[in-house]
Coordinates of C-alpha atoms in Angstrom, one line a residue:
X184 CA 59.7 61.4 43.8
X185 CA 62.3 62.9 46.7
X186 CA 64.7 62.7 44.3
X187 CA 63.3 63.7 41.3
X188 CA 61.9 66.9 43.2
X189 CA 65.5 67.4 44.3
X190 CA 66.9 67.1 40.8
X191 CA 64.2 69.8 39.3
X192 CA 64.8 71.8 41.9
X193 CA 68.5 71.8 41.3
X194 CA 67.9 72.1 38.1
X195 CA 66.3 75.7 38.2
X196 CA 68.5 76.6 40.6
X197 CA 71.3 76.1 38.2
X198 CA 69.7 77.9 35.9
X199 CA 69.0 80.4 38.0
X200 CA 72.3 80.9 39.0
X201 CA 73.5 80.8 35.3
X202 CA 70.8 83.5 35.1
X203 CA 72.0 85.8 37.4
X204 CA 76.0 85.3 36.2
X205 CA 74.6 86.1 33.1
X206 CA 72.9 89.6 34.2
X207 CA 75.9 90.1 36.5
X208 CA 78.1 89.8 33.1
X209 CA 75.4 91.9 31.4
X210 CA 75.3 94.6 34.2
X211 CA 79.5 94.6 34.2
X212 CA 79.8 95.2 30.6
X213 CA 77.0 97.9 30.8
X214 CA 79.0 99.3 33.7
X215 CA 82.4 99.1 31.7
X216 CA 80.4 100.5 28.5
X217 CA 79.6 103.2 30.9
X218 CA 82.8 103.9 32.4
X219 CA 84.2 103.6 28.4
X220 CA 81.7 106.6 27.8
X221 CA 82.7 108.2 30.7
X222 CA 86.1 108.3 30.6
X223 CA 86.0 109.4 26.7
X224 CA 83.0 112.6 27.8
X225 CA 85.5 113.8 30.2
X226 CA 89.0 112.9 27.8
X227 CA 86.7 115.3 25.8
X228 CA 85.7 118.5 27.9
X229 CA 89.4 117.8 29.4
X230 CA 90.7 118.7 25.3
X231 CA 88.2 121.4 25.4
X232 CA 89.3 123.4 28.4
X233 CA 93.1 122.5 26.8
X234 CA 91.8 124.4 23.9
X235 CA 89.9 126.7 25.4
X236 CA 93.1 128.0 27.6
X237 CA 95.4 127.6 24.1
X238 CA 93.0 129.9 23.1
X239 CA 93.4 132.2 26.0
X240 CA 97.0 131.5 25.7
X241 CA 97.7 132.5 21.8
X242 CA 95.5 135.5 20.1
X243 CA 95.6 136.5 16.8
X244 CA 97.2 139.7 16.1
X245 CA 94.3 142.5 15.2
X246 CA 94.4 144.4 11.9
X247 CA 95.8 147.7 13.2
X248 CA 98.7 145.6 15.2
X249 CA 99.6 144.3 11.7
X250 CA 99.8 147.1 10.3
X251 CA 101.8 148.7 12.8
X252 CA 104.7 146.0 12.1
X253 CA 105.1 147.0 8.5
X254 CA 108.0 148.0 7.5
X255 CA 106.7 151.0 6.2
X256 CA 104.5 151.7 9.4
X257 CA 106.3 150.2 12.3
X258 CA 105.3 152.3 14.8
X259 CA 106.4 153.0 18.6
X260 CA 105.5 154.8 22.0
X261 CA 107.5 156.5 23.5
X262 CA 107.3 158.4 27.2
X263 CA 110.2 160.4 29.3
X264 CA 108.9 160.8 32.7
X265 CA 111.1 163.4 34.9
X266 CA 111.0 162.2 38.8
X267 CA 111.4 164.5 41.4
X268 CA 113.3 161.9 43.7
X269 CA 116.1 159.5 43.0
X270 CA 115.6 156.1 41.4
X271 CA 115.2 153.0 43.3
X272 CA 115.7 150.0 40.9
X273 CA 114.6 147.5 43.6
X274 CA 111.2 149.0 43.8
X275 CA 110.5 150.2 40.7
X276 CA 111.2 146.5 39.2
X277 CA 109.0 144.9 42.0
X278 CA 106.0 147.1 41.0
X279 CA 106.1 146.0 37.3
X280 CA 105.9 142.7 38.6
X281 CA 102.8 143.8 40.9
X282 CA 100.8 145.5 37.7
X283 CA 102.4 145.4 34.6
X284 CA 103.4 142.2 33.5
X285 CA 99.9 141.2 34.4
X286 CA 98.2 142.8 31.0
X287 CA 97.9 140.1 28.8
X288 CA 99.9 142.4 26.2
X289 CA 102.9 143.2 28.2
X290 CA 103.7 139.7 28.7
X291 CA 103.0 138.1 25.6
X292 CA 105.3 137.7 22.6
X293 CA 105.1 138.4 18.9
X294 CA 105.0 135.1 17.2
X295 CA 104.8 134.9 13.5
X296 CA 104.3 131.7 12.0
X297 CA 103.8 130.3 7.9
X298 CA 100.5 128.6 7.1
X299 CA 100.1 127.9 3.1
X300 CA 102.7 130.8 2.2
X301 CA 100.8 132.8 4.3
X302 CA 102.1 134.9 7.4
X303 CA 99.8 134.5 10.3
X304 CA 101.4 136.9 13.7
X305 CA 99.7 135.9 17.3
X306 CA 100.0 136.9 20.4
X307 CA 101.6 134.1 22.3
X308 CA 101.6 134.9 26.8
X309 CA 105.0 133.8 28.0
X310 CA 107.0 133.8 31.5
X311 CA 108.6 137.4 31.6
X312 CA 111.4 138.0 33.3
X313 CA 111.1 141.4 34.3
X314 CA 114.7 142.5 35.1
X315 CA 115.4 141.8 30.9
X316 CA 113.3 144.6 30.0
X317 CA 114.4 147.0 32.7
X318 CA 117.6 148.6 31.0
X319 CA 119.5 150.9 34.2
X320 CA 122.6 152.3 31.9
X321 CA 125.8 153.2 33.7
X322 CA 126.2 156.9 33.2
X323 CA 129.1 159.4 34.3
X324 CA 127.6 162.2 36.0
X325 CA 130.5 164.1 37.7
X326 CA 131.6 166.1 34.6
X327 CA 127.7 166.6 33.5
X328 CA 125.6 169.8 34.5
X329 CA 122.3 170.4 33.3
X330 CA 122.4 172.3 30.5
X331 CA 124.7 168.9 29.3
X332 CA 122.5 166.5 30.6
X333 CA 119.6 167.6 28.8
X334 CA 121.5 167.0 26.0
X335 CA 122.7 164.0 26.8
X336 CA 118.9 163.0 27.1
X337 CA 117.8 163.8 24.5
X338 CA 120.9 162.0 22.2
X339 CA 119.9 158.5 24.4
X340 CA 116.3 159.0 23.2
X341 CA 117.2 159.8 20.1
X342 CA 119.6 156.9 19.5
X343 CA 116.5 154.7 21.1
X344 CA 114.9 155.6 17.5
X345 CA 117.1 153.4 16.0
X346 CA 117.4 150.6 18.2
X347 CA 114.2 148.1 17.1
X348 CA 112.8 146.2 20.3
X349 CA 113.8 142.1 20.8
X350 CA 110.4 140.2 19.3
X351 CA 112.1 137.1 21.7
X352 CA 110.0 138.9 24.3
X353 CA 107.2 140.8 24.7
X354 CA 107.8 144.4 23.2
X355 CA 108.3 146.7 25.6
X356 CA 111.0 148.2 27.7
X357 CA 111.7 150.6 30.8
X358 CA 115.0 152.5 30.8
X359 CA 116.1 154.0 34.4
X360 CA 118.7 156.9 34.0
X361 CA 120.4 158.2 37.2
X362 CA 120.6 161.3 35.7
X363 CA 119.8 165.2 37.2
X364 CA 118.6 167.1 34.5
X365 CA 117.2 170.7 34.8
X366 CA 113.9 170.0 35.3
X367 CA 114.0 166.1 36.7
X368 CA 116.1 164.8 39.7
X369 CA 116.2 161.4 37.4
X370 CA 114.1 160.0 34.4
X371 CA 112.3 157.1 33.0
X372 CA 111.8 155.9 30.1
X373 CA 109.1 154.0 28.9
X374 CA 109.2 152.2 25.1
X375 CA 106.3 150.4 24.0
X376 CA 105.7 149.0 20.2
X377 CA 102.1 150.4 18.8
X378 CA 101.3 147.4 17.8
X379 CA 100.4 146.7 21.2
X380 CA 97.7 149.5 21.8
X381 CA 97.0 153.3 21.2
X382 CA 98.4 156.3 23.1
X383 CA 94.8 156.7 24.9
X384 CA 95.4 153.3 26.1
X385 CA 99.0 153.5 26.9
X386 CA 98.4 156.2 29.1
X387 CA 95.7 155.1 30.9
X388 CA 97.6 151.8 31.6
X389 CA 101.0 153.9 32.6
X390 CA 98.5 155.9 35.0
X391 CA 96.8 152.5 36.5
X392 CA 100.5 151.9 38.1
X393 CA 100.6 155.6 39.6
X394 CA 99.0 156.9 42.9
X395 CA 98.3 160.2 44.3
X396 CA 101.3 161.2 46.4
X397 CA 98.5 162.5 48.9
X398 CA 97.1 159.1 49.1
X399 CA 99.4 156.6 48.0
X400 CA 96.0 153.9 47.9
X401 CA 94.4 156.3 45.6
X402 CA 94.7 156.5 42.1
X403 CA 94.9 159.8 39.8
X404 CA 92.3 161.8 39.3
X405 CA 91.3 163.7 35.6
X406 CA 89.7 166.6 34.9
X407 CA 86.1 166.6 34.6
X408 CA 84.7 168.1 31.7
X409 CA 81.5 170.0 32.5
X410 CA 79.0 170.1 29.4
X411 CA 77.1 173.0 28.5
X412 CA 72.9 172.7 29.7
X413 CA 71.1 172.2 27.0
X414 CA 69.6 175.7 27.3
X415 CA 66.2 174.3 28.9
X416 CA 65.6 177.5 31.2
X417 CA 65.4 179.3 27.8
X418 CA 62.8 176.5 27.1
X419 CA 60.5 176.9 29.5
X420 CA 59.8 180.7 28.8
X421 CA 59.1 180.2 25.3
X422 CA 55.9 178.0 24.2
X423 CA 55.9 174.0 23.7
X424 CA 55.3 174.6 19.9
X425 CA 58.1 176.4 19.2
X426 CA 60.6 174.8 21.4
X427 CA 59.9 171.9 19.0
X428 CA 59.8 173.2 16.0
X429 CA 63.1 175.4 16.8
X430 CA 64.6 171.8 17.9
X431 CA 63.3 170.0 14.4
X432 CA 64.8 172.7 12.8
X433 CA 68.6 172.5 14.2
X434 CA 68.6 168.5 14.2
X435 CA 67.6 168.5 10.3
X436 CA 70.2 171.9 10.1
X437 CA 72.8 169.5 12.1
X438 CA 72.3 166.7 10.0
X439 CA 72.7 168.1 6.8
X440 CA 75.6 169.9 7.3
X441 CA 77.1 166.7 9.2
X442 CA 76.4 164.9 5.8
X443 CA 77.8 167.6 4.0
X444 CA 81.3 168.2 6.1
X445 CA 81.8 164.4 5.7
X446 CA 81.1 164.0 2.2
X447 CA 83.9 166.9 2.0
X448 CA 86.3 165.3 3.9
X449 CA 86.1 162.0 2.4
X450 CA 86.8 163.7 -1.0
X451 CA 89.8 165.5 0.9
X452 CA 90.5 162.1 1.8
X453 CA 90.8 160.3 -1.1
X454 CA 92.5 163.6 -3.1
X455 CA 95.3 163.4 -0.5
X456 CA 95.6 159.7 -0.9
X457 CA 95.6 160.2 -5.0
X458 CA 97.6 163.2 -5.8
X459 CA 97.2 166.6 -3.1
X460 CA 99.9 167.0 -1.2
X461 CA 101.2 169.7 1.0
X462 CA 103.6 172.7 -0.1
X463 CA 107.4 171.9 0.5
X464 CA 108.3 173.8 3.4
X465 CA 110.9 173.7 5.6
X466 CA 109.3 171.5 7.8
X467 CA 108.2 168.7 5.5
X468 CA 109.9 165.7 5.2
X469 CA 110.4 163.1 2.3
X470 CA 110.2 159.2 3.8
X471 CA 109.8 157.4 0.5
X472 CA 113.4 156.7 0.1
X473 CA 114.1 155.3 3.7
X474 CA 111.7 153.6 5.9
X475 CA 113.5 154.3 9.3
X476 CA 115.3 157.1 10.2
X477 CA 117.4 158.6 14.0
X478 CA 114.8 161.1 15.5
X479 CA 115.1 163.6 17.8
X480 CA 112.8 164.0 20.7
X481 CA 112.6 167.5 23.0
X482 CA 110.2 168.8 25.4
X483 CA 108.9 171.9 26.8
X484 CA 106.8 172.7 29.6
X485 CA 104.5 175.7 30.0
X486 CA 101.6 176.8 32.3
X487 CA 98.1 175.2 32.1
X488 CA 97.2 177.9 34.1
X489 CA 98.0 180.5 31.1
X490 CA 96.4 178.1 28.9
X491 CA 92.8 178.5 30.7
X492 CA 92.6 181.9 31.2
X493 CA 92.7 182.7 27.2
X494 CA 90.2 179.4 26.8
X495 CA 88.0 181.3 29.2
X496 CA 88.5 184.5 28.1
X497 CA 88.0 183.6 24.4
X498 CA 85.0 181.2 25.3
X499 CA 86.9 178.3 23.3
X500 CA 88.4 174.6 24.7
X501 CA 92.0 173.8 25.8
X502 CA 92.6 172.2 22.4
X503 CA 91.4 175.1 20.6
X504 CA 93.8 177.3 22.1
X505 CA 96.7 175.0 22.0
X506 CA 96.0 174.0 18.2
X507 CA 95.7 178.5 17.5
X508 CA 99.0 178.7 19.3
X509 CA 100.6 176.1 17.7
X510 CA 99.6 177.5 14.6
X511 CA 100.8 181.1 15.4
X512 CA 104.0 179.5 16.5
X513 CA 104.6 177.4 13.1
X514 CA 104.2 180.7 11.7
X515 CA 107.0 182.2 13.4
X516 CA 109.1 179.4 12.6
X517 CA 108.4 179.2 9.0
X518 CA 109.0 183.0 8.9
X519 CA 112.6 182.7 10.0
X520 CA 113.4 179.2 8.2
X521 CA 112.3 181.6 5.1
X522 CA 114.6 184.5 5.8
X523 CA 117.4 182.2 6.5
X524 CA 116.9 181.0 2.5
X525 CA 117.6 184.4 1.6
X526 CA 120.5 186.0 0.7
X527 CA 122.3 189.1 2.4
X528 CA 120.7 191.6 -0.3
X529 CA 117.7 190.5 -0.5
X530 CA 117.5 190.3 3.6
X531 CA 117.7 194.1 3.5
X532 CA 114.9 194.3 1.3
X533 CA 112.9 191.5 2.7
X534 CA 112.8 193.4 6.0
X535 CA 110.7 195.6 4.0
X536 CA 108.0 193.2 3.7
X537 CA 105.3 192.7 5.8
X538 CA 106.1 188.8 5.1
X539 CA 108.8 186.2 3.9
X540 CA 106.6 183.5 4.2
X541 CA 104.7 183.0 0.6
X542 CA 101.2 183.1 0.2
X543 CA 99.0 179.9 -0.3
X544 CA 101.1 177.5 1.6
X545 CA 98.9 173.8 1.9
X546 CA 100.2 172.5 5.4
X547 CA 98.2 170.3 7.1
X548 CA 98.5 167.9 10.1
X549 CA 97.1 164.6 10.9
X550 CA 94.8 164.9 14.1
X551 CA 94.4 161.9 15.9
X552 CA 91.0 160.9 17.6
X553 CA 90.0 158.3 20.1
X554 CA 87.1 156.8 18.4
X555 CA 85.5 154.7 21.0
X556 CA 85.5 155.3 25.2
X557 CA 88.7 155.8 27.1
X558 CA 89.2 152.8 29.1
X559 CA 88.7 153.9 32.9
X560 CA 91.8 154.0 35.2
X561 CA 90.2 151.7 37.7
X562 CA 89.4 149.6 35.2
X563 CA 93.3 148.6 34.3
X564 CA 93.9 149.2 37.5
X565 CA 91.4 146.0 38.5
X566 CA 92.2 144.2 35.4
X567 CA 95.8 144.1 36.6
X568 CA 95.3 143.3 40.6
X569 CA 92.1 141.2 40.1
X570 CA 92.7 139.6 36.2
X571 CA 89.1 141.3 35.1
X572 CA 88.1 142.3 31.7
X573 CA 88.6 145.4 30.1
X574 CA 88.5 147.5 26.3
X575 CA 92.0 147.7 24.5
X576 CA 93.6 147.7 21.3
X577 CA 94.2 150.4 18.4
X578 CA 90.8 152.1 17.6
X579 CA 92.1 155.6 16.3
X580 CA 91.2 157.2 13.8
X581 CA 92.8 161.0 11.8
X582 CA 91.2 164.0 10.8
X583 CA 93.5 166.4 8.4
X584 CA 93.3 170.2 9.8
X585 CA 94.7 173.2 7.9
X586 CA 96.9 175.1 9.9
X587 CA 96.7 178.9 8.2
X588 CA 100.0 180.1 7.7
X589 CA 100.2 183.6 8.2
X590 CA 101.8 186.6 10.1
X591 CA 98.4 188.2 11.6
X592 CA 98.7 191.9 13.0
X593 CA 96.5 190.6 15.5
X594 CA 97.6 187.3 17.6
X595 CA 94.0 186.5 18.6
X596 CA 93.4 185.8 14.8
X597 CA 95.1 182.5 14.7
X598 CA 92.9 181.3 17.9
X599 CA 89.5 182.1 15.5
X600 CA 91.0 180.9 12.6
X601 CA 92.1 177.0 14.3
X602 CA 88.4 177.5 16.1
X603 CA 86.6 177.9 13.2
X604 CA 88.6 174.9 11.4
X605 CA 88.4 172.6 14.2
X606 CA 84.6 173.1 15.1
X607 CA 83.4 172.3 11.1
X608 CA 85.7 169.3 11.6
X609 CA 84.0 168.1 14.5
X610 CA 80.8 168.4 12.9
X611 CA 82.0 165.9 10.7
X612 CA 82.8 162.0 10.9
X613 CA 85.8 162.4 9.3
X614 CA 87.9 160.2 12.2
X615 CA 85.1 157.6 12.0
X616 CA 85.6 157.2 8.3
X617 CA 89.8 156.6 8.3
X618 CA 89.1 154.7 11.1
X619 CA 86.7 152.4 8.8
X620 CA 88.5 152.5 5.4
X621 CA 91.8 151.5 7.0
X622 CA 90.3 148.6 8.0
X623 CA 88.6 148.1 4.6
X624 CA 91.8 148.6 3.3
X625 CA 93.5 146.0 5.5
X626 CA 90.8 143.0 4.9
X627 CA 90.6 143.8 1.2
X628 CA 93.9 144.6 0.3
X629 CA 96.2 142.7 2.8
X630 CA 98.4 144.2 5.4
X631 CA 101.3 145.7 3.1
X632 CA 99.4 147.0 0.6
X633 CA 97.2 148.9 3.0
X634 CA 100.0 150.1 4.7
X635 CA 101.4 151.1 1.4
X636 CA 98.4 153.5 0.4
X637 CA 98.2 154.8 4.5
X638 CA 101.8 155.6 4.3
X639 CA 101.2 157.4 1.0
X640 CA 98.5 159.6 2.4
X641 CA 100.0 160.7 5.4
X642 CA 103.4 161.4 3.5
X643 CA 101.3 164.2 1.8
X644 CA 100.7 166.1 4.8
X645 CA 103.5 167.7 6.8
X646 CA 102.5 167.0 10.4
X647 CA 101.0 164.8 12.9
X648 CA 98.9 166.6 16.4
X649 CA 97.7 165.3 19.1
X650 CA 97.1 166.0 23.2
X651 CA 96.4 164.1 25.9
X652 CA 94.8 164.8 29.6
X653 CA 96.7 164.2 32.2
X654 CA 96.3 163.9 36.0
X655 CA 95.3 166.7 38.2
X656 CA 97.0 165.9 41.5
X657 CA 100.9 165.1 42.1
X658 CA 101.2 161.5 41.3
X659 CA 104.1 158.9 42.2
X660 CA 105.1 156.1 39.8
X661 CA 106.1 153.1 42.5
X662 CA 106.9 155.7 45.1
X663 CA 108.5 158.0 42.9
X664 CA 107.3 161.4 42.5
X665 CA 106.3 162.8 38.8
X666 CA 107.3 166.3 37.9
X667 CA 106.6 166.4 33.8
X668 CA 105.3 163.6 31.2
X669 CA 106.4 163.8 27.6
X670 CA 104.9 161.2 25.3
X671 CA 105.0 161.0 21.7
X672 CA 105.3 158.4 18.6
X673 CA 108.2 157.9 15.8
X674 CA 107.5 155.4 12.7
X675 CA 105.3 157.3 11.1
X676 CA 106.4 159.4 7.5
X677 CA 106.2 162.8 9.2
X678 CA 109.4 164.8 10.0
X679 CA 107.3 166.3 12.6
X680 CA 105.0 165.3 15.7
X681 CA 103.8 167.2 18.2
X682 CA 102.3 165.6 21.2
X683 CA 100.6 168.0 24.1
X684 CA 100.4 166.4 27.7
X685 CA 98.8 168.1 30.6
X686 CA 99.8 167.4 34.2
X687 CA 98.7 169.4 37.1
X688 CA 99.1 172.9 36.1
X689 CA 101.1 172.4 33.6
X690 CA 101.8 171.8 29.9
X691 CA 104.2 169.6 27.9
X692 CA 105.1 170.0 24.8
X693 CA 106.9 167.2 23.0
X694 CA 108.2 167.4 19.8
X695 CA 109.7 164.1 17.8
X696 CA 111.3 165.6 14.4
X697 CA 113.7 164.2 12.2
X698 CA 116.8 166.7 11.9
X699 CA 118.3 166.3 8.9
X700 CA 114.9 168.5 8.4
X701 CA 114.3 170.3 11.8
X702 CA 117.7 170.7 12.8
X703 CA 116.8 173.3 15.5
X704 CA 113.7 172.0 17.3
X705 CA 114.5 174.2 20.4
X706 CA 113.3 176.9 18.4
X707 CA 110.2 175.9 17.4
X708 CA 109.7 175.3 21.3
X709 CA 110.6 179.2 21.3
X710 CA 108.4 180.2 18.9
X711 CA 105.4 178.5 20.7
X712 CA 106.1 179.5 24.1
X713 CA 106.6 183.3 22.6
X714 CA 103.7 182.9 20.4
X715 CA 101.7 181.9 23.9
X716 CA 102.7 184.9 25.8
X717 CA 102.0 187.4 22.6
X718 CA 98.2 185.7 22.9
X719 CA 98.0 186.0 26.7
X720 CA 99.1 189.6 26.5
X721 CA 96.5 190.5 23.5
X722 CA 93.6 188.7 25.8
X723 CA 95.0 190.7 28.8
X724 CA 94.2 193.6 26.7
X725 CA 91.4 193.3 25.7
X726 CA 90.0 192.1 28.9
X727 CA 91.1 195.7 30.5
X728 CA 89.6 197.8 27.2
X729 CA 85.9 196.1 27.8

């Protein structure tokens, strides 16, 4: 009985122990079937967060950066900034390093690759190596004095025209010439491809690396523009009714004639695009035989100061008094262009003549327009230092404006004239619309042949406009104090540009011409700056006649 007890009792615990072998096995292979499952989850959010930073690493390039790398549209930046002190290499390269190379744009490369015969571009981020895009020329100044150095500027900016940037590395270069000029102790040079965003942008970035020379941990400040009131003292002393009514009244009266103005323009629009072109002047050039060409950049700084006191006096903006000027002084120009046409006889009786310049002339400029919110200073400025988030890219769109060419007994008649043209244009959503059919254009019809029908619009105006605001302060660019700042663009079928930057009290004028058409852009900058004291003087008197 012992024994049989013994042997049953072994018996289960045998089996009990093959039981609990058997759940051991069955626990480790669930344990390793876990571990398997594991292990695979996190092989899989590891090749997620691979492609999640590929992704952050390589971006597609957007529509407008494609179109600005067509041949027939490649567009650049460009920005001579006059410093008051002398260039320090050492610093100047260790900022960049500090701010700029940190924008995801100015350290990644232009990649193009070939998927299915198909081009695809992308933005790829890459190591930079600062000191290959900072170009410090070696420059013989003991034989130079201003009046030569200016010119020698303006021949290395010109020759920069021609030179297309290295696509081995992100696009964008710094140029730091020891060189005294008559309004700059030295002078940067800033090139930046289009492609990699608009001016607006640009400058806000070039600011976000500058700081008020009064507070070297402060960045620059702009101007505030103060809105009128809406009038609502007026309001009060008139009955609730009315007020209404009257306010039904203008919104259906602004709505209509916003409707109207753009319907208008789009027809203007597509007219241009199809056959209406501008008059040949002297100042129209002819970019459908050659697709890039040497231009020639000069400057020309005037007083802000001059500028506000006709914009007050004539109750107008900054940009409506530089856009009347600008047309007063185009005038001028044209005037003599036309006289120099003439022969000697017919000089003597031209003299005559109230006018040379014939009647009817069709010249129009492309206005360019931020469409959406200026990125903030402090925002670059934190995207930069901290690696946040911010708005960038092309978003521009063009508005044609009729300049009226005409010698006007009066001079204050070309500053109603441009305010008249420019106010029904901003009742209008004119920019909006280019902004939206280029991008049409570019989805539907593919990069080059959008950039095809672009190119053939703008080549039947004569001009492109467009003004920037500046800082109000003194600002230092790494330590380096800023006198003037003259932006502008070349790539773009127009033989003329003319770019308008304020800093402090003062205006630059930058014009970027091509001179095999505008062989004497210095006079044109003498025509506006005489055209500008003829309008101050008329407002002068008239202010002492009321």
């Amino acid at each position: 009985m012992i024994t049989n007890v013994f042997f049953f009792f072994n018996f289960d615990l045998n089996i009990m122990s093959r039981d609990r072998k058997k759940q051991r096995r069955k626990t480790k292979i669930k344990n390793q079937t876990m571990e398997i499952k594991i292990r695979r989850r996190r092989g899989y959010i590891a090749e997620t967060t691979v492609e999640k930073e590929v992704e952050e690493e390589e971006q597609p390039l957007s529509p407008a950066a494609r179109l600005f790398h067509a041949p027939e549209f490649n567009c650049y930046i460009i920005s001579v900034v006059g410093l008051k002190n002398k260039i320090q290499p050492d610093v100047i390269i260790e900022g960049i390093k500090q701010t700029l190379i940190r924008h995801p744009r100015f350290s990644s490369k232009l990649v193009n690759n070939w998927n299915n015969n198909r081009q695809e571009q992308k933005w790829v981020r890459t190591n930079v190596v600062v000191e290959d895009h900072v170009i410090i020329p070696k420059i013989e100044t003991q034989n130079i004095n201003n009046a030569n150095a200016d010119a020698f500027l303006e021949s290395y900016v010109s020759d920069l025209t021609t030179i297309p940037l290295d696509t081995s590395k992100p696009l964008w270069e710094v140029h730091l010439l020891d060189l005294k000029t008559s309004d700059a102790e030295n002078v940067v040079v800033l090139r930046v491809h289009h492609s990699l965003g608009d001016g607006m942008s640009m400058m806000s970035l070039v600011l976000a690396c500058t700081r008020k020379t009064s507070n070297p941990n402060e960045l620059p400040s702009l101007p505030y523009q103060n809105r009128p009131s809406s009038g609502s003292s007026s309001l009060k002393t008139s009955s609730r009714c009315y007020a209404r009514f009257f306010w039904l009244i203008m919104v259906l009266w602004s709505a209509t004639m916003l409707v109207l103005n753009t319907v208008c323009d789009a027809l203007e629009f597509i007219a241009t695009t199809l056959f209406l072109k501008d008059t040949e002047t002297p100042i129209k050039g002819d970019f459908r035989l050659s697709t890039r060409k040497r231009m020639c950049m000069v400057h020309r700084t005037v007083s802000l100061d001059d500028i506000k006191l006709i914009k007050n006096a004539m109750k107008m903006t900054v940009n409506d008094v530089v856009l009347g000027v600008s047309q007063a002084g185009l005038s001028q120009y044209l005037k003599r262009r036309y006289e120099e046409k003439k022969k000697a006889g017919e000089q003597e009786e031209s003299k005559r003549n109230s006018s040379n310049i014939p009647k009817g002339i069709r010249l129009r400029g492309a206005l360019l327009v931020n469409i959406r919110p200026t990125t903030g200073i402090q925002d670059l400025a934190d995207m930069m230092a901290k690696g946040s988030k911010c708005r960038w890219g092309n978003w521009i769109g063009y508005i044609v404006f009729p300049f009226s060419i005409a010698l006007c007994d009066d001079p204050l008649e070309h500053l109603r004239r441009a305010k008249s043209t420019i106010d029904r244009k901003k009742n209008s959503l004119e920019a909006v619309l280019t902004f939206a059919v280029g991008k049409i254009l570019l989805k539907s019809l593919g990069v080059q042949r959008a950039a095809n029908v672009i190119n053939r619009a703008l080549s039947n105006t004569t001009m492109s406009f467009s003004n920037l605001v500046g800082p109000i302060e003194e600002i230092s660019f790494y330590g380096h104090t800023v006198t003037y700042m003259a932006p502008s663009v070349y790539g773009h079928p127009h033989a003329l540009t003319m770019h308008f930057q304020s800093y402090m009290n003062k205006l630059t004028i930058s014009l970027t011409v091509d001179p095999m058409v505008i062989s004497d852009p210095h006079k044109l900058c003498d025509d506006w700056e005489e055209s500008l004291r003829s309008i101050k003087a008329a407002v002068q008197e008239r202010s002492s006649t009321q």
